[in-house]
């Protein structure tokens, strides 16, 4: 098969990446968590809402954020 990698070309054209859907459950209450998609330079974009379960946070990644880089902040 064909192998695709970013190597040292993070954020530079003509690299093409496609976000995939995923759910991540964190063992931290939702009021202590912030979730940010990152731009091609590693800068935060607007915080993204996410789900909650008792004592846990449920973060959903997806192609709609147009990135493969994320930051999760737990306070």
PDB file of C-alpha atoms in Angstrom:
ATOM      1  CA  UNK A   1       0.000   0.000   0.000  1.00  0.00           C
ATOM      2  CA  UNK A   2       0.828   3.642  -0.264  1.00  0.00           C
ATOM      3  CA  UNK A   3       2.271   5.182   2.886  1.00  0.00           C
ATOM      4  CA  UNK A   4       1.303   8.767   3.734  1.00  0.00           C
ATOM      5  CA  UNK A   5       3.145  10.796   6.363  1.00  0.00           C
ATOM      6  CA  UNK A   6       3.607  14.455   7.295  1.00  0.00           C
ATOM      7  CA  UNK A   7       7.304  14.058   8.146  1.00  0.00           C
ATOM      8  CA  UNK A   8       8.649  17.605   8.596  1.00  0.00           C
ATOM      9  CA  UNK A   9       5.973  19.333   6.489  1.00  0.00           C
ATOM     10  CA  UNK A  10       3.465  20.224   9.220  1.00  0.00           C
ATOM     11  CA  UNK A  11       0.997  22.741   7.844  1.00  0.00           C
ATOM     12  CA  UNK A  12       2.802  23.357   4.539  1.00  0.00           C
ATOM     13  CA  UNK A  13       1.111  22.705   1.208  1.00  0.00           C
ATOM     14  CA  UNK A  14       0.605  20.353  -0.564  1.00  0.00           C
ATOM     15  CA  UNK A  15       0.147  18.073   2.471  1.00  0.00           C
ATOM     16  CA  UNK A  16      -3.378  16.680   2.655  1.00  0.00           C
ATOM     17  CA  UNK A  17      -4.746  15.305   5.911  1.00  0.00           C
ATOM     18  CA  UNK A  18      -8.241  14.179   6.622  1.00  0.00           C
ATOM     19  CA  UNK A  19      -9.660  14.228  10.136  1.00  0.00           C
ATOM     20  CA  UNK A  20     -11.375  11.084  11.309  1.00  0.00           C
ATOM     21  CA  UNK A  21     -14.215  10.803  13.800  1.00  0.00           C
ATOM     22  CA  UNK A  22     -13.261   9.569  17.258  1.00  0.00           C
ATOM     23  CA  UNK A  23     -14.601   9.779  20.806  1.00  0.00           C
ATOM     24  CA  UNK A  24     -12.338  10.103  23.820  1.00  0.00           C
ATOM     25  CA  UNK A  25     -13.596   9.705  27.367  1.00  0.00           C
ATOM     26  CA  UNK A  26     -11.545  11.521  30.000  1.00  0.00           C
ATOM     27  CA  UNK A  27     -11.727  10.749  33.734  1.00  0.00           C
ATOM     28  CA  UNK A  28     -12.247  14.455  34.581  1.00  0.00           C
ATOM     29  CA  UNK A  29     -15.460  16.394  35.200  1.00  0.00           C
ATOM     30  CA  UNK A  30     -16.579  18.525  32.238  1.00  0.00           C
ATOM     31  CA  UNK A  31     -16.347  21.777  34.219  1.00  0.00           C
ATOM     32  CA  UNK A  32     -12.558  21.256  34.524  1.00  0.00           C
ATOM     33  CA  UNK A  33     -11.931  20.513  30.819  1.00  0.00           C
ATOM     34  CA  UNK A  34     -11.426  22.722  27.754  1.00  0.00           C
ATOM     35  CA  UNK A  35     -10.995  21.290  24.266  1.00  0.00           C
ATOM     36  CA  UNK A  36      -9.355  23.203  21.402  1.00  0.00           C
ATOM     37  CA  UNK A  37      -8.690  22.318  17.767  1.00  0.00           C
ATOM     38  CA  UNK A  38      -5.292  23.718  16.712  1.00  0.00           C
ATOM     39  CA  UNK A  39      -4.385  25.490  13.488  1.00  0.00           C
ATOM     40  CA  UNK A  40      -1.437  24.540  11.263  1.00  0.00           C
ATOM     41  CA  UNK A  41       0.942  26.538  13.511  1.00  0.00           C
ATOM     42  CA  UNK A  42      -0.248  24.931  16.745  1.00  0.00           C
ATOM     43  CA  UNK A  43      -2.369  27.919  17.817  1.00  0.00           C
ATOM     44  CA  UNK A  44      -5.695  27.386  19.510  1.00  0.00           C
ATOM     45  CA  UNK A  45      -8.889  27.904  17.581  1.00  0.00           C
ATOM     46  CA  UNK A  46     -12.177  28.572  19.420  1.00  0.00           C
ATOM     47  CA  UNK A  47     -12.972  26.122  22.220  1.00  0.00           C
ATOM     48  CA  UNK A  48     -15.271  23.294  21.146  1.00  0.00           C
ATOM     49  CA  UNK A  49     -18.216  22.055  23.218  1.00  0.00           C
ATOM     50  CA  UNK A  50     -18.213  18.420  24.314  1.00  0.00           C
ATOM     51  CA  UNK A  51     -20.340  15.934  26.193  1.00  0.00           C
ATOM     52  CA  UNK A  52     -20.348  14.934  29.828  1.00  0.00           C
ATOM     53  CA  UNK A  53     -21.048  11.840  31.856  1.00  0.00           C
ATOM     54  CA  UNK A  54     -21.035  11.699  35.657  1.00  0.00           C
ATOM     55  CA  UNK A  55     -17.467  12.665  36.618  1.00  0.00           C
ATOM     56  CA  UNK A  56     -16.207  12.313  33.031  1.00  0.00           C
ATOM     57  CA  UNK A  57     -15.866  14.304  29.815  1.00  0.00           C
ATOM     58  CA  UNK A  58     -16.626  12.933  26.361  1.00  0.00           C
ATOM     59  CA  UNK A  59     -14.664  14.654  23.584  1.00  0.00           C
ATOM     60  CA  UNK A  60     -15.611  14.044  19.962  1.00  0.00           C
ATOM     61  CA  UNK A  61     -13.016  14.637  17.217  1.00  0.00           C
ATOM     62  CA  UNK A  62     -14.126  15.002  13.630  1.00  0.00           C
ATOM     63  CA  UNK A  63     -13.366  16.281  10.139  1.00  0.00           C
ATOM     64  CA  UNK A  64     -15.551  19.347  10.711  1.00  0.00           C
ATOM     65  CA  UNK A  65     -12.689  20.892  12.752  1.00  0.00           C
ATOM     66  CA  UNK A  66     -10.417  20.717   9.686  1.00  0.00           C
ATOM     67  CA  UNK A  67      -7.348  19.681  11.706  1.00  0.00           C
ATOM     68  CA  UNK A  68      -5.522  16.638  13.010  1.00  0.00           C
ATOM     69  CA  UNK A  69      -4.083  18.555  16.001  1.00  0.00           C
ATOM     70  CA  UNK A  70      -5.951  19.179  19.256  1.00  0.00           C
ATOM     71  CA  UNK A  71      -5.233  20.419  22.763  1.00  0.00           C
ATOM     72  CA  UNK A  72      -7.101  19.295  25.880  1.00  0.00           C
ATOM     73  CA  UNK A  73      -6.677  21.415  29.008  1.00  0.00           C
ATOM     74  CA  UNK A  74      -7.659  19.933  32.366  1.00  0.00           C
ATOM     75  CA  UNK A  75      -7.729  22.374  35.279  1.00  0.00           C
TER      76      UNK A  75
END
